[in-house]
Short mmCIF file of C-alpha atoms in Angstrom, two decimals:
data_model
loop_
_atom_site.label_atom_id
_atom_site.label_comp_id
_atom_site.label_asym_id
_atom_site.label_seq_id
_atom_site.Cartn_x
_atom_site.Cartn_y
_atom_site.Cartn_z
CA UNK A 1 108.63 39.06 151.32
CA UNK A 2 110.36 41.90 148.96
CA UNK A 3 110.76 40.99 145.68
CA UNK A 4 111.93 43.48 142.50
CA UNK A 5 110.09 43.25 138.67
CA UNK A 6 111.96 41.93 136.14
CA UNK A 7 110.69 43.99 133.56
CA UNK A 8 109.79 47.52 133.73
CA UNK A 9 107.32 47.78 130.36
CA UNK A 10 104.35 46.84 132.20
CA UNK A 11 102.22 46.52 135.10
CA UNK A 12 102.87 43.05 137.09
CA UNK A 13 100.16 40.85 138.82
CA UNK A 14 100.90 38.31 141.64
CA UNK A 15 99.97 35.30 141.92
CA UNK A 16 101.06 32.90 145.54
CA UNK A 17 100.87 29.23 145.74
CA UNK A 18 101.90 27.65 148.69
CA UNK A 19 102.20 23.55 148.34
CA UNK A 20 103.99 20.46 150.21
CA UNK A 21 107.33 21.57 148.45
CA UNK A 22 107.48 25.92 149.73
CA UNK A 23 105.88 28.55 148.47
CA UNK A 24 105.79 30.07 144.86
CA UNK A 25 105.65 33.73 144.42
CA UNK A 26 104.73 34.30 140.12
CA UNK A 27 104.84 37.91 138.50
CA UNK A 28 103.11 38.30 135.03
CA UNK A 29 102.56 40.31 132.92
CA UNK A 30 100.93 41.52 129.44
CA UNK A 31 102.66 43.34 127.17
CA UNK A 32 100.05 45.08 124.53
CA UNK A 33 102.09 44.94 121.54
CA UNK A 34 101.44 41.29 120.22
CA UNK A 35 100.51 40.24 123.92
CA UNK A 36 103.72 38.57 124.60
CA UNK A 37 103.29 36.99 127.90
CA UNK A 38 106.54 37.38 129.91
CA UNK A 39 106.55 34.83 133.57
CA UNK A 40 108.67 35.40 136.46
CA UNK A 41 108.86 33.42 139.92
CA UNK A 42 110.31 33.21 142.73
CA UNK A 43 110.83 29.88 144.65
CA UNK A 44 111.32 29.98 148.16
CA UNK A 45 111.24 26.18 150.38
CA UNK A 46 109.39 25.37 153.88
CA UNK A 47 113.11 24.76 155.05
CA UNK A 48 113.81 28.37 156.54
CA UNK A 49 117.65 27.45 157.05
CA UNK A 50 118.12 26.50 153.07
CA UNK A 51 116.45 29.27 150.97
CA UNK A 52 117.06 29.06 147.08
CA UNK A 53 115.82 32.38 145.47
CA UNK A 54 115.84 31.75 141.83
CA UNK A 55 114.26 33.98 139.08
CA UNK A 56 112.85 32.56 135.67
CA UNK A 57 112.10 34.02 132.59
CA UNK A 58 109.45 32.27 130.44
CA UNK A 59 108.69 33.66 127.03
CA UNK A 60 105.34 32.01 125.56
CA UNK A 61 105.51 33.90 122.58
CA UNK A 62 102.82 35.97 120.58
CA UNK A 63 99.13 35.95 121.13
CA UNK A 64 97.15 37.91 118.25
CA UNK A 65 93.70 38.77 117.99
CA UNK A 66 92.96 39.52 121.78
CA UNK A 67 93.77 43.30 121.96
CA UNK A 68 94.19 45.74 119.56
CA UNK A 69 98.02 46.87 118.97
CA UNK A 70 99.42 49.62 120.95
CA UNK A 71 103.30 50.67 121.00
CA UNK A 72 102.78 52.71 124.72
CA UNK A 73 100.90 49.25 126.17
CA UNK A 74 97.73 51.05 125.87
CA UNK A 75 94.48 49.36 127.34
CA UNK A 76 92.46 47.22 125.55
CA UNK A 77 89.38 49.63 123.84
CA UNK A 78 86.21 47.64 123.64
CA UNK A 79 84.64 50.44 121.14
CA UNK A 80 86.74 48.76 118.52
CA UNK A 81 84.56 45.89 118.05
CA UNK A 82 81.99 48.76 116.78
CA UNK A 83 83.88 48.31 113.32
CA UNK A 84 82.84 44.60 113.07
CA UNK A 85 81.04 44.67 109.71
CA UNK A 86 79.08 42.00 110.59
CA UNK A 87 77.98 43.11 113.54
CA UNK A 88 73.63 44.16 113.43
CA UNK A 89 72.62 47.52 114.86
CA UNK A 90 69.28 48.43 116.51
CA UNK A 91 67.22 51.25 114.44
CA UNK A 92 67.31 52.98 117.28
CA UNK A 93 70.99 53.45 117.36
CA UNK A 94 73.39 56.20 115.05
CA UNK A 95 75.59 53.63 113.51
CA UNK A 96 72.38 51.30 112.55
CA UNK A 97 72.08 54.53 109.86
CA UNK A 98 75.76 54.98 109.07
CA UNK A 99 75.38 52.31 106.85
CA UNK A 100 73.40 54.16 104.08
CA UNK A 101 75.49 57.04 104.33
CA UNK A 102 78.77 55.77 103.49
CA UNK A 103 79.90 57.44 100.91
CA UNK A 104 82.02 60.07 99.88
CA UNK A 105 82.00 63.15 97.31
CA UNK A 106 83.91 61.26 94.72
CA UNK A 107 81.42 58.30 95.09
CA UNK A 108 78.73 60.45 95.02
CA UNK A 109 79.87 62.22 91.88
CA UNK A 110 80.85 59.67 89.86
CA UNK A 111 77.10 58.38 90.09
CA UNK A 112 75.63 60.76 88.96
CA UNK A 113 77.56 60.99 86.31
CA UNK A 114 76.86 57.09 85.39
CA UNK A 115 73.07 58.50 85.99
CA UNK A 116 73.53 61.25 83.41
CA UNK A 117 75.72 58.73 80.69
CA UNK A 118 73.68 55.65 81.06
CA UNK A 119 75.90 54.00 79.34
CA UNK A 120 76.99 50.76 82.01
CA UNK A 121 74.72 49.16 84.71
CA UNK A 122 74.53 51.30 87.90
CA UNK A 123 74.21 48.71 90.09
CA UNK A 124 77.37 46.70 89.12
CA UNK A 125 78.74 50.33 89.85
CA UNK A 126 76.89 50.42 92.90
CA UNK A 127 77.64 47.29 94.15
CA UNK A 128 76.92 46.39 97.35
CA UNK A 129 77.38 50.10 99.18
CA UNK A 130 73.67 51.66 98.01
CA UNK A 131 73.36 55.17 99.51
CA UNK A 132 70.43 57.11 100.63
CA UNK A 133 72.92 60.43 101.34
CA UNK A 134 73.20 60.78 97.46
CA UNK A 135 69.08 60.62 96.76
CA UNK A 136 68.69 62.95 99.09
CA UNK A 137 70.86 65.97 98.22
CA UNK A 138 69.88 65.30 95.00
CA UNK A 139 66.19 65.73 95.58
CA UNK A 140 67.04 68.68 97.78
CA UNK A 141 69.27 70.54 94.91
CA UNK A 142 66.40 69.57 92.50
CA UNK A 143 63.92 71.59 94.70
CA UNK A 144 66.16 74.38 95.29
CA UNK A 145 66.72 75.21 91.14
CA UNK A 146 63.25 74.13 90.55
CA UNK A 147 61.86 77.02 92.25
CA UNK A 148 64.75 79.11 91.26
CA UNK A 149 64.89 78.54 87.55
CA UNK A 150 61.00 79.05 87.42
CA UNK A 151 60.99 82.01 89.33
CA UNK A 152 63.49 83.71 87.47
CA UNK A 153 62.24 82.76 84.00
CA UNK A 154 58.89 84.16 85.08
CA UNK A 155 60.59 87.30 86.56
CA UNK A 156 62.22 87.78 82.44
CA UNK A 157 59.31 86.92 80.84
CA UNK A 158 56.76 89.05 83.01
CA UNK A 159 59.81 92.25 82.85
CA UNK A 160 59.63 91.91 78.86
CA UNK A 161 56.02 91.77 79.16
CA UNK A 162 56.45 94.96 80.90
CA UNK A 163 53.82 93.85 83.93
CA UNK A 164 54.70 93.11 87.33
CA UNK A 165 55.57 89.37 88.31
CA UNK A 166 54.20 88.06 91.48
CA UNK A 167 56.39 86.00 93.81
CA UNK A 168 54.68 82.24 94.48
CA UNK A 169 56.08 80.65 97.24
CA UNK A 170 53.78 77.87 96.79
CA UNK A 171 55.95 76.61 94.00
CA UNK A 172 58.74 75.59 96.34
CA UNK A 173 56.34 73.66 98.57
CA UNK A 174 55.10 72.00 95.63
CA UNK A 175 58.75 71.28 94.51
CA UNK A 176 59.16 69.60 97.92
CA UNK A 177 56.50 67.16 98.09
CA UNK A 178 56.91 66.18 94.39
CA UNK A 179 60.45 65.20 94.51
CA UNK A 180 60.46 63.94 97.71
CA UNK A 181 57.76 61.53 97.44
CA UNK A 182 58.79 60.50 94.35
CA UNK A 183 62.50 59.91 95.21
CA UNK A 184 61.18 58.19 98.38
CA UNK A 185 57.53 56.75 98.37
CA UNK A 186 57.53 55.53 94.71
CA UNK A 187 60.74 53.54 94.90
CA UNK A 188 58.74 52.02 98.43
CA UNK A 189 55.73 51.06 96.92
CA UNK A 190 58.07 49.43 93.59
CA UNK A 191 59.95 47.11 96.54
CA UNK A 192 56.37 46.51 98.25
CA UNK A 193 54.98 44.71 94.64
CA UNK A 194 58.09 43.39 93.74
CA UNK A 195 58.21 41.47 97.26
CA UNK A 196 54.31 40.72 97.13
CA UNK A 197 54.65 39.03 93.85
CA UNK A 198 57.57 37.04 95.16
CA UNK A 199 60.91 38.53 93.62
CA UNK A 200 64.11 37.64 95.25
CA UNK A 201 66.53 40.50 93.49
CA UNK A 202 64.23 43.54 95.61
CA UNK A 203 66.16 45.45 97.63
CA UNK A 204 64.54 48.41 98.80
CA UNK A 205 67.88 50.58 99.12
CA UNK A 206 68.64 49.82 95.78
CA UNK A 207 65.80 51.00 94.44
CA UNK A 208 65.87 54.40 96.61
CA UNK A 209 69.11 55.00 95.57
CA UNK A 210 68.34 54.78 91.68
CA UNK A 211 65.31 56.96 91.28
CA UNK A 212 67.60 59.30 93.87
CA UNK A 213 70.25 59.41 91.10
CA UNK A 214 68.01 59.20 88.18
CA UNK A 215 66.59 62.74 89.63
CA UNK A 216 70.20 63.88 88.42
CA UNK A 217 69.26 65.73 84.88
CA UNK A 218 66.31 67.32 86.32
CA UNK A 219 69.55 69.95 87.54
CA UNK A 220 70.54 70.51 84.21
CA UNK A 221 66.97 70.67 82.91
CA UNK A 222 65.89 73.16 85.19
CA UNK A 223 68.46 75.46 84.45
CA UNK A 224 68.04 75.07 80.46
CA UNK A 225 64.62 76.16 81.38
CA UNK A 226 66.07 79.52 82.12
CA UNK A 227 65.93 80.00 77.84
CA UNK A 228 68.13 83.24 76.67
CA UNK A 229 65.43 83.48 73.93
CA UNK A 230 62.90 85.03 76.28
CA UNK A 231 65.07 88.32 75.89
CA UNK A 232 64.47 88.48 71.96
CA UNK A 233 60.98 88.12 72.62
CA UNK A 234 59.95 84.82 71.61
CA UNK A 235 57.82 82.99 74.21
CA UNK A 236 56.59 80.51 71.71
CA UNK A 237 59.78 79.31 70.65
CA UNK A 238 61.01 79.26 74.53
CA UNK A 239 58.30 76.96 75.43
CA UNK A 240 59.36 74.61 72.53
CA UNK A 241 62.95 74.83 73.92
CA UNK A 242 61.36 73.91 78.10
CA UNK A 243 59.41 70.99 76.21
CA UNK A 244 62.57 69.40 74.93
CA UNK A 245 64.60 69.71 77.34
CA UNK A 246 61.75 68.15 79.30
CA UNK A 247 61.30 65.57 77.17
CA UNK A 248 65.23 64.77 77.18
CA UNK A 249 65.26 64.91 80.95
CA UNK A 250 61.99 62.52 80.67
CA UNK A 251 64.54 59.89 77.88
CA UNK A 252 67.55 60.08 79.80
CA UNK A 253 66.07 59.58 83.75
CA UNK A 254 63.52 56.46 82.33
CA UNK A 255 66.43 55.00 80.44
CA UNK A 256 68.31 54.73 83.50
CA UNK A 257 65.57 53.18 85.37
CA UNK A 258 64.70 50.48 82.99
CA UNK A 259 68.40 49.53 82.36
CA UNK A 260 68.94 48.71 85.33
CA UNK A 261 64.91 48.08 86.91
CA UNK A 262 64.64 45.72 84.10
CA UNK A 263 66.73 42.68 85.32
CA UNK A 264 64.92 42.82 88.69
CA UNK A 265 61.61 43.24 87.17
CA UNK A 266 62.31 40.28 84.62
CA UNK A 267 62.96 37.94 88.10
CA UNK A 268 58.59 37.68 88.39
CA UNK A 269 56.16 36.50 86.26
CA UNK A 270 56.01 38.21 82.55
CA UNK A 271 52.97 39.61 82.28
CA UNK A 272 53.14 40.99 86.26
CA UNK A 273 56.35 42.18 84.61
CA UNK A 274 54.97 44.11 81.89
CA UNK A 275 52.38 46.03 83.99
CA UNK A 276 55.27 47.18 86.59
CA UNK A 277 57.38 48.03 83.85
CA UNK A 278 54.67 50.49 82.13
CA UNK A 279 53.80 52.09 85.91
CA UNK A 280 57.26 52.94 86.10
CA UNK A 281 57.44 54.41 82.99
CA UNK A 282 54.71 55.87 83.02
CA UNK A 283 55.10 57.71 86.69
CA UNK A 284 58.00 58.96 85.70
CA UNK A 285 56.34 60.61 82.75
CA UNK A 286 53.98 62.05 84.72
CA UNK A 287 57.12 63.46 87.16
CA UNK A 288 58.16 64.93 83.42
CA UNK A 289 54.94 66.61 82.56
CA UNK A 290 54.53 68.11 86.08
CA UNK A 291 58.14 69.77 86.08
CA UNK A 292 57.58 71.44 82.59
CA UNK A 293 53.39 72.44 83.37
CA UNK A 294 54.22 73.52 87.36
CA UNK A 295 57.45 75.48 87.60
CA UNK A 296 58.08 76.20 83.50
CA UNK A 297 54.46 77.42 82.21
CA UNK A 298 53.71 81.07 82.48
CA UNK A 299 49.86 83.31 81.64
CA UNK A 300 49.64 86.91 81.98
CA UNK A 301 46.20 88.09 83.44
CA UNK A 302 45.41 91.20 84.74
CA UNK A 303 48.85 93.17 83.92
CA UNK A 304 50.34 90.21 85.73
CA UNK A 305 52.58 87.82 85.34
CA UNK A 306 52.29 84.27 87.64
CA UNK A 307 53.21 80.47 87.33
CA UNK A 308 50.36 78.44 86.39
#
């Protein structure tokens, strides 16, 4: 049996059903946009000498949520349940990582500026989209003008000297491992006592992501440390002027912390409190103290000028 479509959007299936009565011959078909469901049938008896050839239309109206609109009745794309926020990734998969990356530059900058003017809680900012991508350029940028701001203050100071200033690569291996372990490892081992002594406000990202951003005015620092005075030849006054700005970086990165370390920290016993209160303080002092006595302290010996 021949039989034409009665609508020309779509592909049609068949479907034949054959009962005491004649036999049924049913086109379908889907049309993406909304999935309207469109039904037509033909109706043929047993009695060969009477046929009756009708055609139906039955409109069942609009299905949503089965398949994602398309004006050109597209197929349906399985790879669209990948945006299903809820959905869990395996470690072992791209898009289980995705998550601490998404930011943009306008996110990004704006923290750091909130890291820089402590002035409102971070992680109210923050919310719940932490970011590892931020830390991480940050820590890399601090490396980079670390070794750059040292090397060219010690290039000034040894040319005024008038000796001859040797080039220590060593400096930006040591820049390295101090700012990334303590961007990464020290905000790790914070999360690992904070969960041992039983705190339910720990997130680990969280806490990554604020000692990432509170490495923000070592930038600023570091190029300070490049003092103009070294060209009137006055070392002792430019090593007063790479101890304060030391000592602000060292004020303006531990405020940060505690503002906003200090609620989590407050969520386990006091006295436990206290002690991870002063560690954090006091390691970030001792990040302070080894950015102004590694990359920013200069001895001439032997008609030579090097780092100490």
């Amino acid at each position: 049996m021949s039989s034409r479509p009665v609508n020309q959007q779509g592909d049609y299936d068949t479907l034949i059903d054959v009962d005491a009565e004649g036999i049924q011959i049913s086109f379908y078909s889907m049309d993406a946009i909304g999935l309207t469901m469109q039904i037509h049938y033909i109706r043929k008896t047993v009695d060969l000498g009477e046929s009756d050839l009708e055609f139906h239309d039955f409109h069942t109206g609009d299905i949503q949520g089965k398949m994602p609109p398309s004006g050109q009745g597209a197929p349906f794309n399985p790879e669209v349940l990948d945006d299903d926020p809820n959905r869990v990734y395996s470690i072992w998969t791209v898009r289980f990582y995705q998550q601490f990356f998404n930011v943009d530059t306008t996110d990004v900058a704006q923290r750091c500026v909130y890291a820089l003017y402590p002035r409102v809680s971070f992680v109210e900012t923050v919310g719940d989209n932490p970011d590892l991508y931020g830390p991480f350029w940050i820590a890399s940028t601090v490396i980079l003008v670390l070794f750059f701001s040292s090397t060219v203050a010690g290039a000034i100071a040894s040319h005024l000297s008038g000796v001859r200033y040797e080039y220590n690569f060593g400096l930006l291996s040591a820049a390295t491992g101090l700012m990334y372990g303590y961007t990464f490892i020290v905000p790790i081992a914070l999360w690992a006592a904070l969960k041992y002594y039983k705190s339910d406000h720990a997130r680990l990202l969280e806490c990554m992501t604020l000692y990432g951003y509170a490495n923000t005015i070592w930038v600023p620092v570091a190029l300070v440390s490049i003092s103009p005075i070294e060209i009137f030849n006055l070392p002792t006054v430019s090593n007063v002027v790479r101890w304060i700005s030391a000592g602000i970086g060292y004020a303006v990165s531990t405020t940060f912390l505690i503002r906003n370390l200090f609620p989590v920290l407050n969520s386990i016993e006091a006295k436990t409190s206290k002690i991870l209160l002063i560690l954090v303080v006091l390691a970030n002092f001792g990040l302070a103290l080894a950015v102004k006595v590694l990359f920013f302290a200069y001895s001439i010996e032997n008609n030579t000028a090097t780092n100490n």
